[in-house]
Coordinates of C-alpha atoms in Angstrom, one line a residue:
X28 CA 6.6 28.0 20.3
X29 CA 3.8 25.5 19.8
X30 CA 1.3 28.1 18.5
X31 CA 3.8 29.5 15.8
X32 CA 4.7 25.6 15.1
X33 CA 0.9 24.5 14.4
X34 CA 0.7 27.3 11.9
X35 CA 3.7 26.5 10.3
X36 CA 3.7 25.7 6.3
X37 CA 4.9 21.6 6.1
X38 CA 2.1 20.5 8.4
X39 CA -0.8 22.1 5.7
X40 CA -2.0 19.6 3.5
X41 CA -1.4 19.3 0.4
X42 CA -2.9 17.7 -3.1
X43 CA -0.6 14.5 -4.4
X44 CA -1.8 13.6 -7.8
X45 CA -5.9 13.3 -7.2
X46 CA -5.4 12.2 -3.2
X47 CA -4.2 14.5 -0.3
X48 CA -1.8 14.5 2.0
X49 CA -2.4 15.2 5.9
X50 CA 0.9 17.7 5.8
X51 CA 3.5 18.9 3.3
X52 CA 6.7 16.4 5.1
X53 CA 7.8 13.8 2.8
X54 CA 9.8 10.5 4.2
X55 CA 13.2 10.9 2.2
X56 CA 14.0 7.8 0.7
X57 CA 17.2 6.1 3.3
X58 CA 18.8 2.7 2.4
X59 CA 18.2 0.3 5.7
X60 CA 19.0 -3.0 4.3
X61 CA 16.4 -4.8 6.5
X62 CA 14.7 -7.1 4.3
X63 CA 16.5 -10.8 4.4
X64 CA 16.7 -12.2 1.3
X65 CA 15.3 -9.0 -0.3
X66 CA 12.2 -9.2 1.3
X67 CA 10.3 -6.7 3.8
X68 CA 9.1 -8.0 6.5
X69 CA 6.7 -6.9 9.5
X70 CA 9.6 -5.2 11.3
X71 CA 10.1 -3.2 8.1
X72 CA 6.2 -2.5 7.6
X73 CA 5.7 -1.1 11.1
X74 CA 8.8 0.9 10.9
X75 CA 7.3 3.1 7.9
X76 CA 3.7 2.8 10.0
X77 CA 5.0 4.7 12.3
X78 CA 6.0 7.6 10.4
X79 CA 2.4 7.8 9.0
X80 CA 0.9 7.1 12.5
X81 CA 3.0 10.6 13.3
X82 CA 1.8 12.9 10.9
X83 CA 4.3 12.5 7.5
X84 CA 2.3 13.0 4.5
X85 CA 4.5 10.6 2.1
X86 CA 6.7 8.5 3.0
X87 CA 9.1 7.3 0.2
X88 CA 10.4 4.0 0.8
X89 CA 14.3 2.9 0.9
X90 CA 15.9 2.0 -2.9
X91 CA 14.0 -1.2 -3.9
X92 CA 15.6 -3.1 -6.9
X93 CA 14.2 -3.7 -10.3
X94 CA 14.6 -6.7 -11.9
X95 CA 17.9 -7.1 -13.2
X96 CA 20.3 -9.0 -11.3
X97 CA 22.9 -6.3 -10.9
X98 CA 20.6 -3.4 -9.8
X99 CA 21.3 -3.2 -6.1
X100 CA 24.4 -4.5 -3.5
X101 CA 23.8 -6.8 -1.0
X102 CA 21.3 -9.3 0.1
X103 CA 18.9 -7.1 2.5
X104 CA 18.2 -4.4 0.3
X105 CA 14.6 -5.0 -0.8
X106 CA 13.1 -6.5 -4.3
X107 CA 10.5 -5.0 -6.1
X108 CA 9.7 -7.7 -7.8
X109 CA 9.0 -11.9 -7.1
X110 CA 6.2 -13.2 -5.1
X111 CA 7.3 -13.1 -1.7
X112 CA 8.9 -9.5 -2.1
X113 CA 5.9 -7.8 -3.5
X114 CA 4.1 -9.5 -1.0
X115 CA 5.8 -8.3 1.8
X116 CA 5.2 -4.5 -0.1
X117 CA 1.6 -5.3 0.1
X118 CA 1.7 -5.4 3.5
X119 CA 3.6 -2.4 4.1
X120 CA 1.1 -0.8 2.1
X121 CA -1.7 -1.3 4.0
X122 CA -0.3 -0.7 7.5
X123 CA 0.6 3.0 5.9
X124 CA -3.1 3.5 4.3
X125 CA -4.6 2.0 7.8
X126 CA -2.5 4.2 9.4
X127 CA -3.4 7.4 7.1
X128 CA -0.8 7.9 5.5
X129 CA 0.4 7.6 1.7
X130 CA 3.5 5.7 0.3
X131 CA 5.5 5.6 -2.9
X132 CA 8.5 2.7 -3.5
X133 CA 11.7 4.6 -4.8
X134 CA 12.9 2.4 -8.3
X135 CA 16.5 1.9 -8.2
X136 CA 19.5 0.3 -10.0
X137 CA 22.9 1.5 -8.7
X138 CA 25.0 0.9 -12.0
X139 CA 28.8 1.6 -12.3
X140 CA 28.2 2.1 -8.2
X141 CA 28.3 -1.9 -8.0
X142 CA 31.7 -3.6 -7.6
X143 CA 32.0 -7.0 -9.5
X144 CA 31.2 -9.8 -6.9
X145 CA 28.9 -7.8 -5.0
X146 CA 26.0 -10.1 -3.6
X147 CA 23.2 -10.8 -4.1
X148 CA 23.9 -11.9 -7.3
X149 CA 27.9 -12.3 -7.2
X150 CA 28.3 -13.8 -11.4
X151 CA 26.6 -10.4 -12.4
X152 CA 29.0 -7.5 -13.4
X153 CA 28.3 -4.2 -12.6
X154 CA 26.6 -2.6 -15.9
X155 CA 26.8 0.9 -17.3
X156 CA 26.5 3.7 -20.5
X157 CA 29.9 3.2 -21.2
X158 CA 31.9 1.0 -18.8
X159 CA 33.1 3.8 -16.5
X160 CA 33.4 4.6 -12.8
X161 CA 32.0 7.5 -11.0
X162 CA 35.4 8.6 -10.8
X163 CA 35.6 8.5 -14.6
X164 CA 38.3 5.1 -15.2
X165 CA 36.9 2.8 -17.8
X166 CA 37.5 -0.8 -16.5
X167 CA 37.0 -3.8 -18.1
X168 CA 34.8 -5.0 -15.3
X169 CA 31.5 -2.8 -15.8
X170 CA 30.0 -4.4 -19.1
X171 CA 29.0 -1.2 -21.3
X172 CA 25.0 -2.0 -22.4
X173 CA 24.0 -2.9 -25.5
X174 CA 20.8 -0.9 -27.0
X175 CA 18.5 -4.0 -26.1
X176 CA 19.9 -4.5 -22.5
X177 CA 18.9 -0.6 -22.5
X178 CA 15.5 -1.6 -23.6
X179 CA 15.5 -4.5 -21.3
X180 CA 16.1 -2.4 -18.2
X181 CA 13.3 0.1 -19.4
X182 CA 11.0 -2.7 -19.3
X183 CA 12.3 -3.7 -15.7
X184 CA 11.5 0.2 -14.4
X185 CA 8.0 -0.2 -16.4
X186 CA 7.2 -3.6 -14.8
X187 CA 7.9 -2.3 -11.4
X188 CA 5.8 0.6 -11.9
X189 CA 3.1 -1.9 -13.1
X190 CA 3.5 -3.9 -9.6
X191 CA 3.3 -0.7 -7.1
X192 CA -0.2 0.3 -8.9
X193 CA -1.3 -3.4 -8.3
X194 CA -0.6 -3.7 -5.1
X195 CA -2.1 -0.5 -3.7
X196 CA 1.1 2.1 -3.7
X197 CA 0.0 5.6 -4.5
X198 CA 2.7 6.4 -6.6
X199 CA 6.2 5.4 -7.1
X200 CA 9.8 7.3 -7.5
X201 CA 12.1 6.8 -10.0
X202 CA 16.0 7.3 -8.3
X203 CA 17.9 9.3 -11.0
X204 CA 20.3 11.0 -8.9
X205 CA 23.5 10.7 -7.0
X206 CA 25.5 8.7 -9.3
X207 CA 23.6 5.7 -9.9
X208 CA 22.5 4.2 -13.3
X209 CA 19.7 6.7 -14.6
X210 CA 22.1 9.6 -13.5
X211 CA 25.4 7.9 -15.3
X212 CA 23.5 8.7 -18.5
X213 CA 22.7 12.3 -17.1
X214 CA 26.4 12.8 -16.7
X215 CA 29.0 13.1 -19.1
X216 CA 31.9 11.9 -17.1
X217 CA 30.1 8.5 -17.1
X218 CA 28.6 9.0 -20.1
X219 CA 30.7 8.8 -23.3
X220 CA 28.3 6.9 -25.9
X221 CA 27.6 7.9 -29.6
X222 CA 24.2 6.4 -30.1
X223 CA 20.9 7.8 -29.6
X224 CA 21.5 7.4 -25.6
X225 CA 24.9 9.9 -25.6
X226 CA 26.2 13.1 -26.8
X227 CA 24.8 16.4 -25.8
X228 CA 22.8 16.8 -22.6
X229 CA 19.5 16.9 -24.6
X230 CA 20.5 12.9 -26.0
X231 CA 22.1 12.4 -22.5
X232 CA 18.0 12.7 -20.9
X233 CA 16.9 9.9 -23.5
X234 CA 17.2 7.1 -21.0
X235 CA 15.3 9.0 -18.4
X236 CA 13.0 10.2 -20.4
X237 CA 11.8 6.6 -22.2
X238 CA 12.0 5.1 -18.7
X239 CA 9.1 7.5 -17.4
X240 CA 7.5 7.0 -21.1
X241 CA 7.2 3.0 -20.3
X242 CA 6.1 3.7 -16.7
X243 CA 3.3 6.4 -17.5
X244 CA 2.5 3.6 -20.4
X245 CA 2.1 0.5 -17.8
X246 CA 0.1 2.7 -14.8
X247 CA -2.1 5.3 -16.8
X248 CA -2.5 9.1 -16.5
X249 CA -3.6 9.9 -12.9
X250 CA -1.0 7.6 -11.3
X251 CA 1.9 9.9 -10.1
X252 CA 5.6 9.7 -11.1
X253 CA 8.1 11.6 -8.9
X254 CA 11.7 11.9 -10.3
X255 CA 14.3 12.0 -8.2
X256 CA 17.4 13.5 -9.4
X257 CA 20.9 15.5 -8.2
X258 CA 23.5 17.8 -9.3
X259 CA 25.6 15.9 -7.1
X260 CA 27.2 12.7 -6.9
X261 CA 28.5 10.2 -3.9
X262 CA 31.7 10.4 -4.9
X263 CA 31.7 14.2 -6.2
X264 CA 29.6 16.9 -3.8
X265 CA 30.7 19.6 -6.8
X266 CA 29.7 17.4 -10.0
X267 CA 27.0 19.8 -12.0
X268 CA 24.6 18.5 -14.9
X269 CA 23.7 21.7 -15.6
X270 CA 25.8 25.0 -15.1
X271 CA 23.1 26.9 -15.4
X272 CA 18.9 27.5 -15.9
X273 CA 19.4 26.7 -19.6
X274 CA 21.1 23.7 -19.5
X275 CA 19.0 22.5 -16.7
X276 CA 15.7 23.3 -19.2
X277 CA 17.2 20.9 -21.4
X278 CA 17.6 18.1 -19.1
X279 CA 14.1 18.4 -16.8
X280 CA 11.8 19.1 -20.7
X281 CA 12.1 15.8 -22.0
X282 CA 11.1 14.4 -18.6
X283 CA 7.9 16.6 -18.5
X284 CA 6.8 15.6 -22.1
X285 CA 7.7 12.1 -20.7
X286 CA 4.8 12.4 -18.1
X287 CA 7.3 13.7 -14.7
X288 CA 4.3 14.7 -12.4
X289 CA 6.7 15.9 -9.8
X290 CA 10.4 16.6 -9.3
X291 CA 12.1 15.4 -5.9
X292 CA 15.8 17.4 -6.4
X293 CA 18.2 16.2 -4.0
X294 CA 20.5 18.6 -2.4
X295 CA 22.5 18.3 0.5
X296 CA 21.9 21.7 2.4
X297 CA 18.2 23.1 1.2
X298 CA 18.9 26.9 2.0
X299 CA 21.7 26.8 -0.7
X300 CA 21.1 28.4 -4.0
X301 CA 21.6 27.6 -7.5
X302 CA 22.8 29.0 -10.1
X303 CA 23.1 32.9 -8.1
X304 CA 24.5 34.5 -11.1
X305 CA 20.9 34.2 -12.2
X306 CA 19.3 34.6 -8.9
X307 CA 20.8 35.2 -5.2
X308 CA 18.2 32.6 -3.5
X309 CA 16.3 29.9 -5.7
X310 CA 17.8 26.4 -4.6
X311 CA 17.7 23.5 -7.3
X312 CA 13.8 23.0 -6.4
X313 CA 12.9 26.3 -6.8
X314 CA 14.5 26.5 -10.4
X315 CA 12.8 23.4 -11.1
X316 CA 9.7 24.2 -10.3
X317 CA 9.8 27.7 -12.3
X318 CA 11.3 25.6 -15.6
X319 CA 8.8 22.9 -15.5
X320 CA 5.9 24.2 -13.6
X321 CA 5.8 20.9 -12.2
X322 CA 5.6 20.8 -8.1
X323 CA 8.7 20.3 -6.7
X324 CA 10.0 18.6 -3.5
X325 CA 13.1 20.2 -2.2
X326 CA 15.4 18.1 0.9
X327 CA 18.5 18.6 2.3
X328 CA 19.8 19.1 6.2
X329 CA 16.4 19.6 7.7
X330 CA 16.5 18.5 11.0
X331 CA 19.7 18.2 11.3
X332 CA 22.9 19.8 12.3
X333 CA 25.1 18.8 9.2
X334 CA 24.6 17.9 5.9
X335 CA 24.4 14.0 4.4
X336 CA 28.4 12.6 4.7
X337 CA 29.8 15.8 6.1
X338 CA 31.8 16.2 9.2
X339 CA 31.2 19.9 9.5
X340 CA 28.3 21.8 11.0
X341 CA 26.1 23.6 9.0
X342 CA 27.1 27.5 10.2
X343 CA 24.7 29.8 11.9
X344 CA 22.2 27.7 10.4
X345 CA 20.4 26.3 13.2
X346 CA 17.6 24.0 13.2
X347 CA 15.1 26.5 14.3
X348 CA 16.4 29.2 11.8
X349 CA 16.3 26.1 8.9
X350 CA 12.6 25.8 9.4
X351 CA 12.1 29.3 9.3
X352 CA 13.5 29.4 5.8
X353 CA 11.7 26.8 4.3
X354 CA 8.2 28.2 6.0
X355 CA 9.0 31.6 4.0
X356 CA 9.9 29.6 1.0
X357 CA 6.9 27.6 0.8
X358 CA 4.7 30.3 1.5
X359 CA 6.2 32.0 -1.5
X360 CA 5.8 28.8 -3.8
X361 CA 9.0 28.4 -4.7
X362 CA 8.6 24.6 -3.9
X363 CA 5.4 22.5 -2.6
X364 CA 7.1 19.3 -0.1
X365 CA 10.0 18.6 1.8
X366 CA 11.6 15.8 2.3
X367 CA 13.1 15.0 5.3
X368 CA 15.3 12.0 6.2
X369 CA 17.9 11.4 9.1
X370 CA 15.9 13.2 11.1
X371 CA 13.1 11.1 10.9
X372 CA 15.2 7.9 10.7
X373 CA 16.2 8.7 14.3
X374 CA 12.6 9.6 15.3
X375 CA 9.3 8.5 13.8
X376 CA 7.9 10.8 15.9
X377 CA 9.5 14.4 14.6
X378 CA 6.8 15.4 13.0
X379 CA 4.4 15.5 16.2
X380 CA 6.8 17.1 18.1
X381 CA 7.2 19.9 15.4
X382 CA 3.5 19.9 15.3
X383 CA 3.6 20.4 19.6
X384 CA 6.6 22.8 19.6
X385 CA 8.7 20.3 21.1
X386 CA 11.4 19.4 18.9
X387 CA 13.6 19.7 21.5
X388 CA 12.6 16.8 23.1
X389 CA 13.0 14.7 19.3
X390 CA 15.7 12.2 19.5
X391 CA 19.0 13.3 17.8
X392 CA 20.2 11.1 14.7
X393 CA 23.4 9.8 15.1
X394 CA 25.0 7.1 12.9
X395 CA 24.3 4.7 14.9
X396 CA 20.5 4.9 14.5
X397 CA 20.7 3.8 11.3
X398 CA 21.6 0.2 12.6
X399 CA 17.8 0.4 14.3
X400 CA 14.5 0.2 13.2
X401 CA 13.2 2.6 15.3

């Protein structure tokens, strides 16, 4: 077990813009909400030290919020942006680099998924493309954005960007998935403008796309982006963007000629395909990567006996056979990292104990770990 284990595909390393990483296992981004008053502190910085200190190549912090006073619910989730908060990011960057390992902040405003009177910032209403919820009500309490709030909030993405390069990130991730602001515009149940920013799926990618213009604009050429995005939704596990290769070409282009480096597609189970009319076996990051040619980072159930928010088990897909897909799958290209996330919430240490053939001795995520900083 441990000799097949050492030779297995996610603990190669693997280029990440003009750096390397020390293995192929990315830190899924996970909401923890430890931060008072929006800041990280040391707690926070030694929690993502120790998954570097244990062999993860990038770790991808929790959603941090950009500045806008409705981007994010609740008054631990952490700022990217003020003093103190960057501060704290600082740090957390350097126990990660002392501890070998590389780090990217995740960019995040949560949108119509905001309920008026949500702290931090309880006089701020939930804002949106068009004033509707992710199950597709328009209600007067989500203000619908006007074109310069648009271009306000593209400025608060670029900004952030601007921040991670100057204090030492190696990278950062912009959250366009999973129902949350960047994806509302994605989707056309949420969706319903007849400007420039609505319409056909093409129009429906051109908040996306001139939010990773502004960021390539503020941190140069060899700084990467990763884009995060999702067929599904938190309130819909069937929603699709794209029914098929076509219409997924004509999202993911404009966000290549944008300056994507590399695509982080979310699915809940990773062995599931997409789109098997047109091929029995690619998942989302496979197609993604054979669209874009861009490298692609595929998640979803590794680790893990069921998928993100489901009460079922994941059928005759074990954990052991799981890692035996995505070995064959890497080794055939059809995606470069993966991310992995409740199982590494639950043990910083899962890596080195894939690494030693002993994840049967890794600690077994249950919801309560995600109360602890372990």
């Amino acid at each position: 077990m441990e000799e097949k284990m050492a030779g297995h595909s996610l603990l190669e390393k693997v280029p990440f813009g003009n750096e390397q990483l020390k293995s192929r296992v990315v830190m899924a981004p996970m909401t923890r909400g430890f931060s008072p008053n929006g800041v990280p502190d040391e707690k926070v910085a030694q929690y993502y030290r120790r998954r570097a200190e244990n062999g993860v190549g990038l770790i991808i912090t929790e959603g941090t919020a950009i500045n806008h006073p409705s981007a994010v619910v609740g008054e631990t989730i952490p700022l990217f942006y003020g003093e103190d908060a960057l501060k704290g990011w600082a740090n957390v960057v350097a126990q990660v680099h002392e501890a070998g390992g590389k780090i990217i902040p995740q960019l995040w405003h949560v949108g119509a998924a905001r309920k008026a009177g949500s702290l931090p910032n309880i006089d701020s209403p939930p804002v949106s493309p068009s004033g509707i919820t992710l199950k597709g009500k328009k209600i007067d309490q989500i203000k619908v954005l006007s074109d310069e709030e648009i271009h306000d909030l593209v400025d608060a993405y670029a900004e952030a960007a601007k921040s991670a390069k100057e204090i030492g990130f190696d990278g950062i991730e912009l959250h366009g998935a999973h129902g949350y602001l960047i994806d509302q515009f994605f989707w056309e149940l949420t969706n319903k403008r007849t400007d420039q920013y609505g319409g056909d799926l093409q129009a429906r990618s051109t908040f996306a796309a001139e939010i990773v213009k502004a960021c390539r604009q503020r941190v140069g050429p060899d700084f990467p982006i990763v884009f995060r995005y999702s067929q599904w939704k938190g309130t819909d596990y069937k929603a699709k963007l794209a029914n098929n290769s076509k219409e997924l070409a004509t999202i993911l282009t404009p966000l290549v000629e944008a300056g994507v480096d590399i695509f982080h597609c979310s699915t809940r189970r990773i062995w599931e395909p997409e789109f098997v009319e047109e091929h029995p076996t690619y998942n989302l990051a496979a197609w993604t990567k054979k669209i874009t040619q861009k490298p692609t980072i595929a998640v979803g159930s590794i680790g893990i006996n069921r998928a993100y928010l489901s009460s079922e088990d994941n059928a005759q897909i074990t954990i052991e056979k799981n890692l035996k897909i995505v070995d064959e799958k890497m080794n055939a290209g059809e995606y470069d990292y993966v991310a992995i996330g409740r199982a590494l919430l639950a043990d910083p240490e899962w890596v080195t104990k894939l690494k030693d053939g002993a994840l049967d001795q890794a600690k077994i995520y249950t919801k309560e770990a995600e109360g602890i900083l372990y």
